[in-house]
C-alpha positions as semicolon CSV with decimal commas, in nm:
position;residue;x (nm);y (nm);z (nm)
1;M;-0,008;-0,003;0,014
2;R;0,142;0,375;-0,106
3;D;0,164;0,621;0,205
4;V;-0,105;0,873;0,082
5;A;-0,129;1,225;0,294
6;V;-0,360;1,523;0,254
7;V;-0,152;1,853;0,232
8;G;-0,375;2,072;0,175
9;F;-0,754;2,185;0,284
10;A;-1,006;2,499;0,171
11;Q;-1,339;2,583;0,211
12;R;-1,607;2,826;0,201
13;Q;-1,951;2,836;0,368
14;M;-2,200;3,090;0,268
15;R;-2,367;3,267;0,583
16;R;-2,635;3,432;0,334
17;F;-2,822;3,254;0,066
18;D;-2,951;3,593;-0,180
19;G;-2,740;3,639;-0,428
20;S;-2,456;3,346;-0,321
21;S;-2,216;3,227;-0,541
22;N;-2,277;3,004;-0,831
23;T;-2,058;2,679;-0,852
24;I;-1,772;2,795;-1,020
25;E;-1,777;3,173;-0,861
26;L;-1,748;2,959;-0,556
27;L;-1,457;2,659;-0,649
28;V;-1,219;2,920;-0,824
29;P;-1,094;3,084;-0,494
30;I;-1,051;2,767;-0,330
31;L;-0,865;2,617;-0,585
32;Q;-0,648;2,949;-0,573
33;E;-0,592;2,903;-0,181
34;L;-0,501;2,530;-0,240
35;W;-0,240;2,657;-0,507
36;E;-0,096;2,872;-0,249
37;Q;-0,131;2,673;0,034
38;T;0,091;2,388;-0,140
39;G;0,282;2,536;-0,414
40;W;0,130;2,371;-0,668
41;T;-0,066;2,444;-1,023
42;K;-0,294;2,223;-1,220
43;D;-0,042;2,061;-1,367
44;D;0,083;1,899;-1,092
45;I;-0,221;1,744;-0,991
46;G;-0,258;1,418;-1,164
47;F;-0,628;1,316;-1,077
48;W;-0,968;1,474;-1,015
49;C;-1,270;1,427;-0,815
50;S;-1,579;1,579;-0,720
51;G;-1,910;1,512;-0,486
52;S;-2,228;1,686;-0,586
53;S;-2,566;1,582;-0,638
54;D;-2,768;1,663;-0,985
55;Y;-3,141;1,656;-0,742
56;L;-2,985;1,923;-0,549
57;A;-2,880;2,139;-0,812
58;G;-3,185;2,043;-1,019
59;R;-3,056;1,992;-1,346
60;S;-2,833;1,710;-1,526
61;F;-2,469;1,671;-1,525
62;S;-2,464;1,984;-1,303
63;F;-2,074;1,871;-1,220
64;V;-1,970;1,973;-1,556
65;T;-2,029;2,274;-1,556
66;A;-1,778;2,305;-1,209
67;I;-1,494;2,189;-1,438
68;D;-1,502;2,527;-1,629
69;A;-1,349;2,638;-1,247
70;L;-1,030;2,358;-1,340
71;G;-1,002;2,459;-1,655
72;A;-1,036;2,128;-1,889
73;V;-0,807;2,248;-2,148
74;P;-0,578;2,093;-2,170
75;P;-0,793;1,766;-2,114
76;I;-0,753;1,641;-1,761
77;S;-0,831;1,284;-1,588
78;E;-1,154;1,375;-1,441
79;S;-1,442;1,185;-1,233
80;H;-1,690;1,243;-1,005
81;V;-1,948;1,091;-0,710
82;E;-2,320;1,154;-0,649
83;M;-2,201;1,163;-0,312
84;D;-2,062;1,349;-0,039
85;G;-1,720;1,488;-0,150
86;A;-1,543;1,234;0,095
87;W;-1,637;0,945;-0,096
88;A;-1,432;1,176;-0,421
89;L;-1,159;1,142;-0,168
90;Y;-1,176;0,793;-0,152
91;E;-1,212;0,727;-0,530
92;A;-0,842;0,918;-0,548
93;W;-0,716;0,754;-0,231
94;L;-0,811;0,438;-0,486
95;K;-0,645;0,577;-0,765
96;I;-0,282;0,706;-0,646
97;Q;-0,314;0,350;-0,461
98;T;-0,298;0,165;-0,809
99;G;-0,037;0,402;-0,956
100;E;-0,255;0,596;-1,195
101;A;-0,157;0,922;-1,014
102;D;0,060;1,040;-0,759
103;S;-0,131;1,315;-0,657
104;A;-0,526;1,469;-0,661
105;L;-0,749;1,691;-0,602
106;V;-1,107;1,631;-0,434
107;Y;-1,388;1,890;-0,441
108;G;-1,796;1,886;-0,319
109;F;-1,992;2,184;-0,334
110;G;-2,385;2,204;-0,274
111;K;-2,633;2,509;-0,334
112;S;-2,922;2,379;-0,064
113;S;-3,072;2,707;-0,066
114;A;-3,183;2,625;-0,428
115;S;-3,469;2,388;-0,317
116;T;-3,644;2,272;-0,030
117;L;-3,417;2,016;0,082
118;R;-3,622;1,837;0,345
119;R;-3,813;1,739;0,082
120;T;-3,563;1,678;-0,174
121;L;-3,401;1,449;0,051
122;A;-3,698;1,256;0,001
123;L;-3,564;1,115;-0,299
124;Q;-3,254;0,942;-0,126
125;L;-3,520;0,683;0,087
126;D;-3,638;0,293;-0,087
127;P;-3,842;0,428;-0,426
128;Y;-4,104;0,218;-0,340
129;T;-4,212;0,210;0,033
130;L;-4,064;0,520;0,151
131;T;-4,030;0,786;-0,144
132;P;-4,439;0,817;-0,212
133;L;-4,511;0,895;0,141
134;W;-4,224;1,202;0,138
135;P;-4,145;1,191;0,431
136;D;-3,853;1,469;0,538
137;T;-3,523;1,452;0,669
138;V;-3,586;1,615;0,984
139;S;-3,897;1,406;1,068
140;L;-3,719;1,094;1,054
141;A;-3,403;1,225;1,255
142;G;-3,666;1,315;1,551
143;L;-3,838;0,937;1,499
144;Q;-3,456;0,832;1,558
145;A;-3,411;1,063;1,838
146;R;-3,761;0,990;1,991
147;L;-3,640;0,560;1,954
148;G;-3,332;0,647;2,166
149;I;-3,490;0,834;2,439
150;E;-3,750;0,569;2,516
151;Q;-3,516;0,267;2,534
152;G;-3,303;0,511;2,737
153;V;-2,985;0,540;2,543
154;W;-2,974;0,927;2,554
155;D;-3,192;1,211;2,693
156;E;-3,277;1,564;2,580
157;K;-3,038;1,721;2,783
158;A;-2,739;1,471;2,649
159;M;-2,872;1,639;2,326
160;A;-2,860;1,986;2,437
161;E;-2,530;1,922;2,557
162;V;-2,364;1,833;2,191
163;A;-2,616;2,145;2,054
164;A;-2,440;2,368;2,279
165;R;-2,088;2,294;2,227
166;S;-2,139;2,247;1,879
167;R;-2,239;2,645;1,885
168;T;-1,977;2,753;2,107
169;S;-1,705;2,521;1,901
170;G;-1,852;2,746;1,590
171;A;-1,795;3,081;1,761
172;D;-1,458;3,003;1,712
173;N;-1,460;2,903;1,291
174;E;-1,462;3,143;1,071
175;Y;-1,700;2,965;0,795
176;A;-1,895;2,868;1,053
177;V;-2,286;2,982;1,005
178;R;-2,380;2,892;1,333
179;G;-2,170;2,981;1,612
180;A;-2,229;3,134;1,952
181;A;-2,128;3,086;2,348
182;T;-2,434;2,862;2,432
183;S;-2,514;2,660;2,743
184;V;-2,747;2,377;2,780
185;D;-3,025;2,558;2,932
186;D;-3,012;2,760;2,696
187;V;-3,093;2,504;2,436
188;L;-3,353;2,292;2,612
189;A;-3,518;2,710;2,644
190;Q;-3,565;2,681;2,229
191;P;-3,901;2,553;2,159
192;L;-3,968;2,205;1,993
193;F;-3,937;2,152;1,614
194;A;-3,938;1,814;1,537
195;D;-4,001;1,652;1,896
196;P;-3,782;1,573;2,046
197;L;-3,551;1,795;1,821
198;R;-3,560;2,156;1,904
199;K;-3,380;2,359;1,594
200;W;-3,046;2,386;1,721
201;D;-3,031;2,021;1,723
202;C;-3,029;2,037;1,378
203;A;-2,802;2,125;1,112
204;P;-2,847;2,457;0,923
205;I;-2,870;2,506;0,551
206;T;-2,600;2,589;0,418
207;D;-2,461;2,644;0,105
208;G;-2,054;2,598;0,052
209;A;-1,788;2,423;-0,123
210;A;-1,477;2,274;-0,012
211;A;-1,131;2,094;-0,205
212;I;-0,876;1,890;-0,034
213;V;-0,564;1,812;-0,220
214;I;-0,396;1,445;-0,130
215;A;-0,061;1,329;-0,211
216;A;0,154;1,020;-0,272
217;T;0,442;1,090;0,096
218;D;0,707;1,026;-0,151
219;R;0,599;1,347;-0,378
220;L;0,489;1,547;-0,139
221;P;0,504;1,973;-0,208
222;E;0,798;2,108;-0,065
223;K;0,567;2,382;0,137
224;C;0,399;2,062;0,351
225;T;0,609;2,015;0,658
226;R;0,404;1,809;0,825
227;P;0,160;1,591;0,610
228;A;-0,174;1,398;0,744
229;V;-0,093;1,096;0,629
230;I;-0,422;0,840;0,567
231;S;-0,367;0,556;0,785
232;G;-0,681;0,428;0,708
233;I;-0,980;0,487;0,522
234;A;-1,290;0,263;0,444
235;H;-1,685;0,309;0,463
236;N;-1,978;0,061;0,506
237;V;-2,324;0,084;0,515
238;D;-2,646;-0,026;0,673
239;S;-2,965;-0,125;0,470
240;P;-3,175;0,144;0,325
241;S;-3,523;0,008;0,458
242;L;-3,541;0,194;0,809
243;G;-3,760;-0,090;0,963
244;L;-3,498;-0,327;0,894
245;R;-3,238;-0,160;1,168
246;D;-3,212;-0,030;1,472
247;L;-3,167;0,330;1,450
248;T;-3,044;0,405;1,773
249;R;-2,724;0,179;1,640
250;S;-2,479;0,226;1,316
251;P;-2,319;-0,084;1,261
252;S;-2,180;0,062;0,902
253;A;-2,001;0,346;1,116
254;A;-1,842;0,110;1,346
255;A;-1,737;-0,152;1,061
256;A;-1,616;0,107;0,876
257;A;-1,401;0,200;1,209
258;S;-1,264;-0,113;1,223
259;A;-1,158;-0,175;0,865
260;A;-0,989;0,214;0,907
261;G;-0,763;0,050;1,170
262;G;-0,974;0,118;1,480
263;T;-0,926;0,448;1,724
264;D;-0,690;0,391;1,965
265;G;-0,483;0,682;2,030
266;V;-0,730;0,949;1,811
267;Q;-0,731;1,270;1,969
268;V;-0,914;1,459;1,791
269;A;-1,234;1,343;1,614
270;E;-1,473;1,540;1,299
271;L;-1,787;1,355;1,307
272;H;-2,061;1,427;1,047
273;A;-2,357;1,429;1,255
274;P;-2,669;1,643;1,128
275;F;-2,832;1,641;1,380
276;S;-2,741;1,612;1,779
277;H;-2,836;1,270;1,852
278;Q;-2,625;1,139;1,595
279;E;-2,262;1,256;1,705
280;L;-2,405;1,053;2,033
281;I;-2,462;0,732;1,816
282;L;-2,152;0,774;1,631
283;R;-1,966;0,836;1,947
284;R;-2,085;0,537;2,055
285;E;-2,007;0,283;1,739
286;L;-1,653;0,449;1,738
287;G;-1,594;0,396;2,083
288;L;-1,450;0,725;2,136
289;G;-1,396;0,823;2,513
290;E;-1,454;1,154;2,646
291;D;-1,092;1,200;2,662
292;V;-1,159;1,252;2,255
293;D;-1,221;1,617;2,177
294;V;-1,484;1,601;1,873
295;N;-1,617;1,878;1,672
296;P;-1,388;2,126;1,774
297;S;-1,485;2,313;1,464
298;G;-1,827;2,327;1,542
299;G;-1,931;2,053;1,322
300;A;-2,247;1,942;1,068
301;L;-2,472;2,125;1,361
302;A;-2,256;2,507;1,304
303;S;-2,259;2,442;0,906
304;N;-2,364;2,149;0,700
305;P;-2,299;2,215;0,318
306;M;-2,478;1,980;0,147
307;F;-2,228;1,736;-0,039
308;C;-1,895;1,889;0,122
309;A;-2,001;1,878;0,485
310;G;-1,825;1,491;0,512
311;L;-1,501;1,605;0,315
312;I;-1,471;1,936;0,565
313;R;-1,492;1,707;0,833
314;I;-1,189;1,542;0,716
315;G;-1,003;1,866;0,615
316;E;-1,035;1,987;0,963
317;A;-0,929;1,665;1,139
318;A;-0,618;1,698;0,877
319;R;-0,538;2,059;1,000
320;R;-0,494;1,965;1,339
321;I;-0,230;1,755;1,232
322;W;-0,088;2,038;1,049
323;D;-0,104;2,249;1,318
324;G;0,057;2,009;1,609
325;D;-0,255;1,989;1,810
326;A;-0,287;1,650;1,745
327;D;-0,115;1,326;1,618
328;R;-0,408;1,117;1,552
329;T;-0,716;1,241;1,391
330;L;-1,043;1,111;1,262
331;G;-1,270;1,255;1,020
332;H;-1,609;1,073;0,958
333;A;-1,859;1,123;0,680
334;T;-2,238;1,036;0,628
335;S;-2,478;0,981;0,371
336;G;-2,840;0,851;0,328
337;V;-3,120;0,871;0,609
338;A;-3,034;0,819;0,947
339;L;-2,674;0,741;0,907
340;Q;-2,703;0,501;0,703
341;Q;-2,375;0,503;0,505
342;N;-2,070;0,618;0,653
343;L;-1,709;0,668;0,577
344;V;-1,403;0,716;0,819
345;C;-1,086;0,845;0,785
346;V;-0,808;0,797;1,036
347;M;-0,494;1,062;0,990
348;E;-0,117;1,058;1,182
349;A;0,141;1,242;1,175
350;Q;0,397;1,138;0,900
351;A;0,695;0,979;1,168
């Protein structure tokens, strides 16, 4: 196996929707930031891969338009996944493992404000038994949260603790759209939104984009002095049928973490949990103890741009290694309803 490291990361998360940037306008400054970080140019990238959704954009092959931000002339080796950009990173990692490329740039983008997000995401459900009912994602998350409360797995206070910590951490993140010093009592004082969820238990609707550069460790950019080496990366999936799985658990997350080498020694974990109770599920399934710093960026509850929020979690986890704040970190991404699909990426400082 080739050692591959995360060597660049940039993001944009829009606080306002009116007149917000289109895909190309979002990506161009991000790419420029990556060139400044790494000292590379487009010519140094061997493979490109994106993550987005035509359903969200409302037009076919919307990802092709984004290639204008990259500059497709001369021709480039490019691919796309109809998933969060974290899965594009997985494809790029595999591309480097095969020896077909030594470096890759992956990106994800989504304009959630362009549609009614709760309704659009119903299209990811079983097309025969669930989608015709149009159950929205927040209501389904409310059912999941209620199951956990009724079974005594967590309570509203535990959920509020997650929401309060995320909002407080988000205040220190320049890209977060939701952030302020918040107490548990502040959260519990909010009215119910989708019982037992309050609005602060739910991720905000966010437009945004993010990109990451990865490279084989024998081809690192000179500017990268402390690369975040990917020691393990894996993804797994649970049944799309909600009646066939325990919604208070996430076996696919546990399986992905195990396949990625486990979580022993992880100091910082960035978990893609769009709802407060889902962080509680992930902490248990991934075996993260109280000594692990979870979502110091604020996580998805501070900002949740579709199809790049998971990629951002990996970038934020890598940044902790670059800054010297940690030696082993974990980035997690999810897709589908109620934590159906999960990807875990474990990174370590280069020895």
